Coordinates of C-alpha atoms and ligand atoms in Angstrom, one line a residue:
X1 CA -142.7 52.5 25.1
X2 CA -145.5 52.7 22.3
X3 CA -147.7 55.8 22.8
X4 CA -150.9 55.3 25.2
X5 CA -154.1 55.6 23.6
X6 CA -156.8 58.4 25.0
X7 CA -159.0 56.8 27.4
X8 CA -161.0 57.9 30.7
X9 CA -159.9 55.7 34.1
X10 CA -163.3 55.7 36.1
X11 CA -162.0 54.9 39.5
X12 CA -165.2 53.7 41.5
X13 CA -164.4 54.3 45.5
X14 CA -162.8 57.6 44.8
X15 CA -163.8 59.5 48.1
X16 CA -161.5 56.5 49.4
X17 CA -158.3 56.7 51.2
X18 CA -156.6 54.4 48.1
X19 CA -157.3 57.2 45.6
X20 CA -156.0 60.1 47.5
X21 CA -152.8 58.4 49.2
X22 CA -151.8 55.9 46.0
X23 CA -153.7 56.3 42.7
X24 CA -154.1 60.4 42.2
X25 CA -150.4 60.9 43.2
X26 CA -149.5 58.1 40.8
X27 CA -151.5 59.7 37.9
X28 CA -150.2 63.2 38.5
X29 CA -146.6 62.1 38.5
X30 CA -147.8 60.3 35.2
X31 CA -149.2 63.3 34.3
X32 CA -145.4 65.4 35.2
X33 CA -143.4 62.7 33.8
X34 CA -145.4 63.6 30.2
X35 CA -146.4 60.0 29.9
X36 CA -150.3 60.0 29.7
X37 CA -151.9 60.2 26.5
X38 CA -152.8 63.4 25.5
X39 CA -156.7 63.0 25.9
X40 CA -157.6 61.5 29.5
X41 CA -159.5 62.2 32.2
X42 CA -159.7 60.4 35.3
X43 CA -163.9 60.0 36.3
X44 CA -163.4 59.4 40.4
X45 CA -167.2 57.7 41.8
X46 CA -168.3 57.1 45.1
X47 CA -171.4 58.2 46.9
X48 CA -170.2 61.1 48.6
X49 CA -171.5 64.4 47.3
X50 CA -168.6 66.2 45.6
X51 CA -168.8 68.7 42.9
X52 CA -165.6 68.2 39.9
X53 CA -164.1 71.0 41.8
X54 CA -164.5 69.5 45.0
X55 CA -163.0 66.6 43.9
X56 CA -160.1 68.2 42.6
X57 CA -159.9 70.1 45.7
X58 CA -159.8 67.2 48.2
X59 CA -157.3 65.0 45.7
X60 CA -155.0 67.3 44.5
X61 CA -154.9 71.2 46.0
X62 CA -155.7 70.0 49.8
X63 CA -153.9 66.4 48.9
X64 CA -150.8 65.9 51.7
X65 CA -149.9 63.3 49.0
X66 CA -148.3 64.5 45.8
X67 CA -144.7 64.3 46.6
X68 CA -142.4 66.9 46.5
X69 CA -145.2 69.4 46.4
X70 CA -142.4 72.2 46.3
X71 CA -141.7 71.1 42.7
X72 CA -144.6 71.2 41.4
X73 CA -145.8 74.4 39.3
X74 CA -149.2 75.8 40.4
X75 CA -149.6 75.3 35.7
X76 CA -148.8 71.7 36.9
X77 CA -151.6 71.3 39.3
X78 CA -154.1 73.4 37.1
X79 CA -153.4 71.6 33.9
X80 CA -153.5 68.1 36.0
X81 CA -156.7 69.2 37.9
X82 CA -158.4 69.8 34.9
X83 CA -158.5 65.9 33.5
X84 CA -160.3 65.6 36.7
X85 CA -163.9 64.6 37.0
X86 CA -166.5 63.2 39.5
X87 CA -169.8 62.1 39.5
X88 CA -171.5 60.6 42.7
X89 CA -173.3 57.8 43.0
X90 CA -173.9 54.5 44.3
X91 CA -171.9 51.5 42.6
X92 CA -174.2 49.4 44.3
X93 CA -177.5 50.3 42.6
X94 CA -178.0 49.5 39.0
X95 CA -180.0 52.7 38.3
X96 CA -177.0 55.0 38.9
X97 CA -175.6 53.3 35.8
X98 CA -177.2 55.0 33.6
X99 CA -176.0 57.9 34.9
X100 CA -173.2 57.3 34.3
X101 CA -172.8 56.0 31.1
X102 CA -174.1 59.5 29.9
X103 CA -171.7 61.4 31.9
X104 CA -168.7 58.6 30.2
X105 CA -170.5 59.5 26.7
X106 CA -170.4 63.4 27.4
X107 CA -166.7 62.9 28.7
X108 CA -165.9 61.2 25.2
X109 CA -167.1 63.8 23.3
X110 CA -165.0 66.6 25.6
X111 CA -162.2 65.0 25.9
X112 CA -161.9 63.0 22.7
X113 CA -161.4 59.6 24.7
X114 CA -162.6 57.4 21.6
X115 CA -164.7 55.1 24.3
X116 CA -161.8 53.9 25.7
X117 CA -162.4 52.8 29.1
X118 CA -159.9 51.6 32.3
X119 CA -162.5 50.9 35.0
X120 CA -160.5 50.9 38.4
X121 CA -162.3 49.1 41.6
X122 CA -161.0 50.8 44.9
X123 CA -164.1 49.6 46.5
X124 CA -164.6 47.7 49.5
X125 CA -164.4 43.5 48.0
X126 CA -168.0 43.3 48.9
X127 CA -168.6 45.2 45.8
X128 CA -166.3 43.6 42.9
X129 CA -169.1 41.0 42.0
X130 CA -171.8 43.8 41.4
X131 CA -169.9 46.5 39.7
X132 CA -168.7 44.4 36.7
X133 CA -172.4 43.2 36.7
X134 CA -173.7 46.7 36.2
X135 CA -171.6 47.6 34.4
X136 CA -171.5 45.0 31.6
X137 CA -175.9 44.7 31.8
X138 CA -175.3 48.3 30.5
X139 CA -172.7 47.4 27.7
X140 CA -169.8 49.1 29.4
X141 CA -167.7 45.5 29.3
X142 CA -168.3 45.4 25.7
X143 CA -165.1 46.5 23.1
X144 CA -167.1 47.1 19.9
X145 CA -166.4 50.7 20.7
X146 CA -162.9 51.5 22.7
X147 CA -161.8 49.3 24.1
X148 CA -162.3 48.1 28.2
X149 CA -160.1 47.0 30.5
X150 CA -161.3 46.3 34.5
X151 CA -158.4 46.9 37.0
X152 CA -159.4 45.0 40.6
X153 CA -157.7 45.3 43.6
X154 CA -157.3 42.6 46.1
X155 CA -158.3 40.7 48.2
X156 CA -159.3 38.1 45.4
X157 CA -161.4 36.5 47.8
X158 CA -161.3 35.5 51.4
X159 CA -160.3 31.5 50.5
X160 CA -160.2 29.3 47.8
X161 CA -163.8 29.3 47.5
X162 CA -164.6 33.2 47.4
X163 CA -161.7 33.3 45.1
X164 CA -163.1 30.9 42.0
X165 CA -166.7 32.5 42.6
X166 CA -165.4 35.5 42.2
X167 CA -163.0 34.6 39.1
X168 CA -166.2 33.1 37.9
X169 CA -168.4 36.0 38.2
X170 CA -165.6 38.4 36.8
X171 CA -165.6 36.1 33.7
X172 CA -169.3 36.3 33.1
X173 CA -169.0 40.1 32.5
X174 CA -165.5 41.0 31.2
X175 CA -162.9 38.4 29.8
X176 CA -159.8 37.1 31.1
X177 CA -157.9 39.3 28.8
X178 CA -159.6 42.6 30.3
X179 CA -159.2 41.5 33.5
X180 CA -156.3 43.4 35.5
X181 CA -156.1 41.9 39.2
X182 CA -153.3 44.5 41.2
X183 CA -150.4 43.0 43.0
X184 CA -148.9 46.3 43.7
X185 CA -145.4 44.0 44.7
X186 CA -145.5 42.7 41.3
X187 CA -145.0 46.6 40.5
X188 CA -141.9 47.3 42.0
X189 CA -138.7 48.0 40.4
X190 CA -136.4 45.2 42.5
X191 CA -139.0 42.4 42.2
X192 CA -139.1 42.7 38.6
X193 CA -135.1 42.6 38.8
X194 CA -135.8 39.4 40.5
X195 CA -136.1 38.2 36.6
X196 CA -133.7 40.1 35.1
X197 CA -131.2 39.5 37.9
X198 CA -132.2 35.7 36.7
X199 CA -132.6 35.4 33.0
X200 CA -130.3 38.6 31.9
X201 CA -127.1 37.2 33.2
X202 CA -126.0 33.8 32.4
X203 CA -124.1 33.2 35.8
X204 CA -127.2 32.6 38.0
X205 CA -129.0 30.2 36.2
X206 CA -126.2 26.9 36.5
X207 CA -126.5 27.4 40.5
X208 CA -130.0 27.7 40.5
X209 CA -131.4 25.0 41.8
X210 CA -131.3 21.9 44.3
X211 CA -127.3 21.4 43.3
X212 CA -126.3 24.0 44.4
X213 CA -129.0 26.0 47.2
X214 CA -129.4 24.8 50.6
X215 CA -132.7 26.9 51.2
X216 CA -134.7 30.2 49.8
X217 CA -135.8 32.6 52.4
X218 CA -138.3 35.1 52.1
X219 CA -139.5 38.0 54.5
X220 CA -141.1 41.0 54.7
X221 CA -140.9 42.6 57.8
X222 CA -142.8 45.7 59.0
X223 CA -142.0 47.7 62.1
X224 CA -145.4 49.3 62.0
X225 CA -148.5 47.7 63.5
X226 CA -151.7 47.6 62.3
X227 CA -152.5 51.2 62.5
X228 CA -155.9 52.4 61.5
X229 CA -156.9 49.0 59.8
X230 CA -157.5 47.1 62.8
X231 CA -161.0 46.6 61.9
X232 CA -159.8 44.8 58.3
X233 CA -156.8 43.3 59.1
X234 CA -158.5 41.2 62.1
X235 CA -161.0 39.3 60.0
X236 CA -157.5 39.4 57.3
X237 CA -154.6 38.0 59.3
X238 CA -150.6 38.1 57.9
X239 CA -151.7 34.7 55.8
X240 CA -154.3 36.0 54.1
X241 CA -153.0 39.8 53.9
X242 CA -149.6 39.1 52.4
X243 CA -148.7 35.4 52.2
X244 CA -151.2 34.5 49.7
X245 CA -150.2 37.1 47.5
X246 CA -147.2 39.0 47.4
X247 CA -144.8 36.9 49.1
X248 CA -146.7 33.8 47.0
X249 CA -145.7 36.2 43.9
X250 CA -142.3 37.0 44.5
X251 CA -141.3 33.3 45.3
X252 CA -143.1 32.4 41.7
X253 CA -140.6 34.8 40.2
X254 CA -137.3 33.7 41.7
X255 CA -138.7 29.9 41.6
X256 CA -139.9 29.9 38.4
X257 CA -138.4 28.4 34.8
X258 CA -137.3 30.7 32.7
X259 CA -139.9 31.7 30.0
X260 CA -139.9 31.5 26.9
X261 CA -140.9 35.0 26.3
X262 CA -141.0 38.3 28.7
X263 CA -144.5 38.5 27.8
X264 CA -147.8 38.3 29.9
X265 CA -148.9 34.8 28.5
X266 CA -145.7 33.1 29.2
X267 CA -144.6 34.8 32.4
X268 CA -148.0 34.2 34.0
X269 CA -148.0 30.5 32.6
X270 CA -144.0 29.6 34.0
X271 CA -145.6 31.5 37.9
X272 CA -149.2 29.4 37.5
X273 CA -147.2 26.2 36.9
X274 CA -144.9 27.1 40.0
X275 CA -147.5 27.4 42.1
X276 CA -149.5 24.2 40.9
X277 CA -146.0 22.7 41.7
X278 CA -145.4 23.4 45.3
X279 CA -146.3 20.9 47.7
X280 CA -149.6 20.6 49.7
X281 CA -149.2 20.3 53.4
X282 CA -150.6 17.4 55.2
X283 CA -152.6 18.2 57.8
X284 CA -150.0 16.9 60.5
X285 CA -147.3 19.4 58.8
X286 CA -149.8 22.5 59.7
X287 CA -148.8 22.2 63.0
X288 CA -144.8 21.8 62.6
X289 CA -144.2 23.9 59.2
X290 CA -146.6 26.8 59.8
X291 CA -145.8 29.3 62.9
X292 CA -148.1 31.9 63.5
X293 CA -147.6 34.9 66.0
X294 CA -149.4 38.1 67.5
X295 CA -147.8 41.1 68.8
X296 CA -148.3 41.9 72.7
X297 CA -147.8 44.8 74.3
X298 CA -144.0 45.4 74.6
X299 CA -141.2 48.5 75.7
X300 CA -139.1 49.8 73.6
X301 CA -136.2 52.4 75.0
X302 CA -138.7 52.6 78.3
X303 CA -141.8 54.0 76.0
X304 CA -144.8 51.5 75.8
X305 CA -145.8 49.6 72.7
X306 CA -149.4 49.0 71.9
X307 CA -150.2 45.1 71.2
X308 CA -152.8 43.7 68.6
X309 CA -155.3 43.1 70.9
X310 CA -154.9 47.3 72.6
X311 CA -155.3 48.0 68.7
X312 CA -158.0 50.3 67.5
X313 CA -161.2 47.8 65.6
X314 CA -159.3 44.5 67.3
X315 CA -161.3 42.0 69.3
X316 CA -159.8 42.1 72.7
X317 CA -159.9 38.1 72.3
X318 CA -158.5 38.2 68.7
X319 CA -156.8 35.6 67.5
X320 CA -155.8 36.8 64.1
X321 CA -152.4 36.3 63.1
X322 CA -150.2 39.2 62.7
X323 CA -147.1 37.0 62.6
X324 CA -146.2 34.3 60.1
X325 CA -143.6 31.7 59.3
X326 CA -144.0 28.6 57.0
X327 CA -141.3 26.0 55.0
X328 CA -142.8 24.2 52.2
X329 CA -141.3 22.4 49.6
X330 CA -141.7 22.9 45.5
X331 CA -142.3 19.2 44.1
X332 CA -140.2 19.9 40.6
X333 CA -137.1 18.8 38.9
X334 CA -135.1 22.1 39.3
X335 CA -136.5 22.4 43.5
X336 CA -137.1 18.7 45.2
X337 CA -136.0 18.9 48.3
X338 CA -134.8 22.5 48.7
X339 CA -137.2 24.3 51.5
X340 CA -138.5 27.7 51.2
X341 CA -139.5 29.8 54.3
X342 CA -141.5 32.6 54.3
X343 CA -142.4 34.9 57.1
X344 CA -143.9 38.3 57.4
X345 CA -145.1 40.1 60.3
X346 CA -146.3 43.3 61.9
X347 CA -144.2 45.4 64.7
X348 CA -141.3 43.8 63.8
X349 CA -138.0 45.4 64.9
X350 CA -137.6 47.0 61.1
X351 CA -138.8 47.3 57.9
X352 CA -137.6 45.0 55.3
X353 CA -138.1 43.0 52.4
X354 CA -135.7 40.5 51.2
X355 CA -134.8 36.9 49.7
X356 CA -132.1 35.6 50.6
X357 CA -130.4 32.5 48.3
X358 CA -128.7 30.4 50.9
X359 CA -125.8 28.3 49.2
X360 CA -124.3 24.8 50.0
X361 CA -121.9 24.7 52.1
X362 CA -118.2 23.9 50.0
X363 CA -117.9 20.2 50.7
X364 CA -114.7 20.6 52.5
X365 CA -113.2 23.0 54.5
X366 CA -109.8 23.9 53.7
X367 CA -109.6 27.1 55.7
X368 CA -110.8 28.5 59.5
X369 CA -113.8 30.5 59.3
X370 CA -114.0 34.3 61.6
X371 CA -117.7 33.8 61.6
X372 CA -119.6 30.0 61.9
X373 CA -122.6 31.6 60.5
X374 CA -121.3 33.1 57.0
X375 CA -120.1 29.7 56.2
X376 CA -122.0 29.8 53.4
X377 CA -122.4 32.0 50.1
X378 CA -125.8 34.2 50.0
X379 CA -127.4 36.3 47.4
X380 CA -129.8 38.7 49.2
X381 CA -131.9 40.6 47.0
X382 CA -133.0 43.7 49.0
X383 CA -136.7 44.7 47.9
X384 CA -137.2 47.3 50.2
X385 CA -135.7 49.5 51.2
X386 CA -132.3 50.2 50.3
X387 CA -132.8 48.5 47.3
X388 CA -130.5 46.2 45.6
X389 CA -128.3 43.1 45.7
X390 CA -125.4 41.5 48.2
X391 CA -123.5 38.5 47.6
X392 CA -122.0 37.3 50.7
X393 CA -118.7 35.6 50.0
X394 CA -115.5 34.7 52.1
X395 CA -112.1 36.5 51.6
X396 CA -108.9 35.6 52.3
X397 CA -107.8 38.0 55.5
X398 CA -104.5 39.9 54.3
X399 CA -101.2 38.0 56.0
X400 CA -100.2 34.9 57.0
X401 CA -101.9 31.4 57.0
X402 CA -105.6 31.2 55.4
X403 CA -108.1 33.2 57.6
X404 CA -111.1 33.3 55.8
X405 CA -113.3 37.0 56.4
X406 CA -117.1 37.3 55.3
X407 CA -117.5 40.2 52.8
X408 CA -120.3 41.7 51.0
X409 CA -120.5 42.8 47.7
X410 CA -123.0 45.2 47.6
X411 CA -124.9 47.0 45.0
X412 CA -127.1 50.1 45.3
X413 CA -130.2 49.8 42.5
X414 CA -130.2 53.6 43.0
X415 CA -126.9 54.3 41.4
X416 CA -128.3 53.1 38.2
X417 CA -130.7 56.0 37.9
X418 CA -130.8 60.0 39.4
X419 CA -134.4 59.6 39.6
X420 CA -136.3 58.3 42.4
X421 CA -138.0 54.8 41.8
X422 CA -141.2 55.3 40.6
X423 CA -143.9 54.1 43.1
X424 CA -145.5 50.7 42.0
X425 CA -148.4 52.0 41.6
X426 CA -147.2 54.3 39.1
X427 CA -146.0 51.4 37.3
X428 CA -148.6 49.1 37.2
X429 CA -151.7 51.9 36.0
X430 CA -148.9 52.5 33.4
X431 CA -149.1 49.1 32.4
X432 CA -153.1 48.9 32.1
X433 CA -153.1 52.0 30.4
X434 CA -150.9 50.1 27.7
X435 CA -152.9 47.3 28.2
X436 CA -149.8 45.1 29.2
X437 CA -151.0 42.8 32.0
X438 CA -147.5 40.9 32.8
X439 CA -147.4 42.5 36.1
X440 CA -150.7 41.5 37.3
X441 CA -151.8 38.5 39.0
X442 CA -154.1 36.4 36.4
X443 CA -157.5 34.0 37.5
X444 CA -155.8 30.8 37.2
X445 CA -152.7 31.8 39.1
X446 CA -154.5 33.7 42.3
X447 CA -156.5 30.5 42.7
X448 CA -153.4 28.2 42.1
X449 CA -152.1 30.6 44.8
X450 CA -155.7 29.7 47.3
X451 CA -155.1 26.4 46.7
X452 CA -151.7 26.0 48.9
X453 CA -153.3 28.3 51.3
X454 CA -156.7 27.7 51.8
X455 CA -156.0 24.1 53.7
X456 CA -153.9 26.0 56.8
X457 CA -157.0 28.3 56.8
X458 CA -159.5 25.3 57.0
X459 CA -156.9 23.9 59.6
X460 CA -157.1 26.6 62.4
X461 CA -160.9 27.4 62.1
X462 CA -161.3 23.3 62.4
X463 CA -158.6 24.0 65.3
X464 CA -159.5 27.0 67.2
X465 CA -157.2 26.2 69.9
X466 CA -154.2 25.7 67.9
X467 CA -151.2 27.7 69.0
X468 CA -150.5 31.2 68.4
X469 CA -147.6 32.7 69.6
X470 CA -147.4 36.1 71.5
X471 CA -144.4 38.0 70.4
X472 CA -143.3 41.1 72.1
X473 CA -143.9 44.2 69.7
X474 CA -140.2 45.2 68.1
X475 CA -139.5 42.0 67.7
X476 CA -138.5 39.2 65.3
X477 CA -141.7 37.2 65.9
X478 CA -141.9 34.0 68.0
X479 CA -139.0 31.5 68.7
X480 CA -140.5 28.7 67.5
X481 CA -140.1 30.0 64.1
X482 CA -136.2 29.8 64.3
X483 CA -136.8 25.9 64.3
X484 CA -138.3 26.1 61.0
X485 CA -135.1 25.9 59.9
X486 CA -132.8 22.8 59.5
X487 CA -129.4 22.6 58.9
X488 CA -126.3 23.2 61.0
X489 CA -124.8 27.1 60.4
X490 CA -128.4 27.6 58.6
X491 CA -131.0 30.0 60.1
X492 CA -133.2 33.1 58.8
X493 CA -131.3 36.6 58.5
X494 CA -131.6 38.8 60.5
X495 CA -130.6 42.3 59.2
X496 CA -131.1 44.1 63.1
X497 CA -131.7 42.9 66.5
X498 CA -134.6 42.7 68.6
X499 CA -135.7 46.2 69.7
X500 CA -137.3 46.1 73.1
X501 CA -135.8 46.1 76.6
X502 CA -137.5 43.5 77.6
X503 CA -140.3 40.8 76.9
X504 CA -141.3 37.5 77.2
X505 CA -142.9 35.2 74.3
X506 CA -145.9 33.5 75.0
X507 CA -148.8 31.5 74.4
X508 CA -151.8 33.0 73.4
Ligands
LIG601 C1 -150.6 45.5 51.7 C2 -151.1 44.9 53.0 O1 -151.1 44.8 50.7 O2 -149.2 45.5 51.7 C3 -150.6 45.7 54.2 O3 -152.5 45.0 53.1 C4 -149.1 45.8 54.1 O4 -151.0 45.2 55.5 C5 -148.6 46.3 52.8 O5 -148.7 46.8 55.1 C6 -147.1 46.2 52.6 O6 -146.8 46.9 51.4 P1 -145.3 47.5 51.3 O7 -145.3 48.0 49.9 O8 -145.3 48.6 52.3 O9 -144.4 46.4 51.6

């Protein structure tokens, strides 16, 4: 890794609950791993009144966050609270700019910073058109001095439309190149393997495509429901909260062709031409290939389970989907024909993130089978947690005649290191501070991403009467979402069982 250069990372909506849960503990462990440069302060802004040592109070000494706080040497905290700085005032009003471009100026000159500047927005969205406007009326987007770099995170607008203004209004203020839009699954550890599990081993790549794979299945399952966000997620939904984004991302990386370079410019080109390649629904398909659920109130081991609509900042008619399960198709050479499902959901029976390669069946069976459904080969790369990789493979069973058993190979990413993962957030301001943007979602490629989704949005508010499925809480989402799936033997993983005792799926 080439040495960071000094800089200052103004994080504007510090008082927030982003910068004391995800972005302070990320910087401090940056900070105890010896990796930031070694002039740097962090300039938190936000409205609320707080002195420097307030700031540092609330964010590091009073922080529940920093991990391990036990390890941590009270030199540690001192020396780490020190490259911390505040100044309140309103990102929203052009005279507070001023402001703060003296306070950046007299930070410079302190801390030796050479005008080097990340800007970090971990505001609410309505904000990321008018703080890069401020900011570059004043000069602060310009790089004849130090260079600037603007770290956004999403959403990257509400649909397609939201999403090119706001590309548009980004690039009349900073350019592409300083543009750094966060993905936080793009930062972590196993879906970065996804490529090196693909391009560093010379086995995967013959079977990977139409050939030889029956289906790709994606999910990311939370047990937890909304909790305190009710009040976002309802005007977000499941499509809009992790569909168009993550899950959009991670199928990029195991879909995509192999690049010609592990670089930013050709990664992000191979995952924009991916998703220019997968298939627009017709509007008749919404119906069939897109499944969307809510939670309802459930029991689990006798103890009642809130649903969406008992949920703190929920409409009590909502009809936000917390629940989702789509199959489309990717219209290339290495994919035609081969479905991909997705789903992702809230108060599902566990937490989980995986893709799963489902294999052809062999084209003739030779030997009996213990178990119809592990007829087939799978790859499962486990994002989260228990990280790491299964292949699911038949074995002969030890004596006479040709029993075949399922058996997983299994491999633990934690035995390659004694450390603990980093966090992806860790990661990824690692990255910006490098000014390496490979692991961030680029302009072209979020709206690529709007494009696929931004019809099923149109679709249901041109439809408000359109199915959604209640689904008891602790469990695996609606039914109907199992019929996604074609194929004899072929149907989605799933790792645990249904949690509650009992509960009936409905329509909402
Ligand atoms: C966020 C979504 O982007 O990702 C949340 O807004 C979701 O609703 C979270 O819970 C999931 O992230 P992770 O890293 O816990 O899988």
């Amino acid at each position: 890794m080439s040495k960071l250069q000094n800089h200052i990372l103004v994080i504007f909506g510090a008082s927030g609950d982003l910068t004391a849960r995800k972005l302070i503990p990320s910087i401090f462990n940056l900070h105890k791993r010896k990796l930031l440069p070694e002039c740097f302060a962090v300039l938190g802004v936000s409205r609320s009144a707080f002195s420097d040592v307030e700031f540092r109070d609330k964010v590091v000494n009073s922080s529940t966050f920093l991990k391990d706080k036990n390890d941590i040497t009270p030199k540690e905290l001192e020396e780490f609270s020190s490259k911390l700085f505040y100044q309140s005032s309103d990102p929203a009003d052009r005279n507070s700019y001023d402001a703060l471009k003296e306070r950046l100026l007299e930070l410079d000159n302190r801390c030796n910073t050479e005008g080097n500047y990340i800007f970090y927005l971990s505001t609410p969205p309505s904000l990321y058109p008018i703080v890069p406007e401020h900011l570059s009326a004043i000069g602060l987007s310009d790089e004849s001095n130090g260079w600037k770099r603007l770290i956004i995170e999403k959403p990257f607008g509400y649909n397609l439309k939201t999403a090119k203004d706001l590309n548009i209004q980004l690039k009349r203020c900073f350019s592409e190149r300083q543009l750094y839009r966060i993905d936080h699954y793009l930062g972590k550890e196993t879906v970065q393997n996804v490529l090196v599990t693909r391009f560093a081993n010379s086995i995967f790549e013959p079977l990977w495509n139409r050939n030889y794979i029956h289906h790709i299945e994606i999910t990311a399952a939370e047990s937890v429901g909304v909790e305190k966000r009710g009040g976002y997620y309802d005007s977000s939904g499941a499509l809009r909260d992790m569909v168009q984004n993550h899950l959009l991302q991670v199928a990029a990386l195991v879909a995509m062709e192999p690049p010609t370079k592990a670089d930013s410019y050709h990664i992000r080109n191979e995952k924009l031409k991916l998703f220019e390649s997968i298939r627009p629904y017709k509007e008749e398909e919404i119906r069939t290939h897109v499944i969307r659920g809510q939670y309802v109130e459930s029991s689990i081991n006798g103890k009642k389970v809130k649903g969406y609509r008992q949920e703190e900042g929920v409409d009590a008619k909502s009809r936000t989907e917390t629940y989702i399960a789509m199959k489309f198709f990717v219209d290339n050479w290495r994919w035609a024909g081969v479905p991909f499902y997705i789903r992702t959901g809230k108060s599902l029976p566990t937490r989980v993130t995986e893709v799963v390669i489902h294999f052809n069946n062999s084209p003739h069976h030779l030997f009996s089978q213990r178990t119809k459904l592990n007829k087939h080969n799978q790859l499962v790369l486990r994002i989260q947690p228990s990280e790491g990789m299964l292949l699911k493979l038949g074995m002969k069973v030890p004596g006479g005649g040709f029993e075949v058993e399922p058996i997983n190979m299994d491999f633990q990413y934690n035995s390659l290191t004694d450390q603990q993962l980093p966090d992806a957030y860790e990661r990824l301001l690692l990255d910006a501070m490098q000014g390496d943007s490979t692991l961030y979602a680029r302009g072209d490629g979020v709206q690529a991403a709007w494009e696929f989704i931004d019809p099923v949005l149109s679709y249901w508010e041109s439809h408000p009467n359109e199915t959604i499925y209640g689904y008891p809480a602790g469990t695996w989402g609606p039914a109907h979402a199992d019929q996604l799936i074609e194929g004899e033997d072929y149907g989605w993983r799933y790792p645990c069982k249904n949690l509650t005792d009992n509960g009936q799926y409905c329509e909402l």
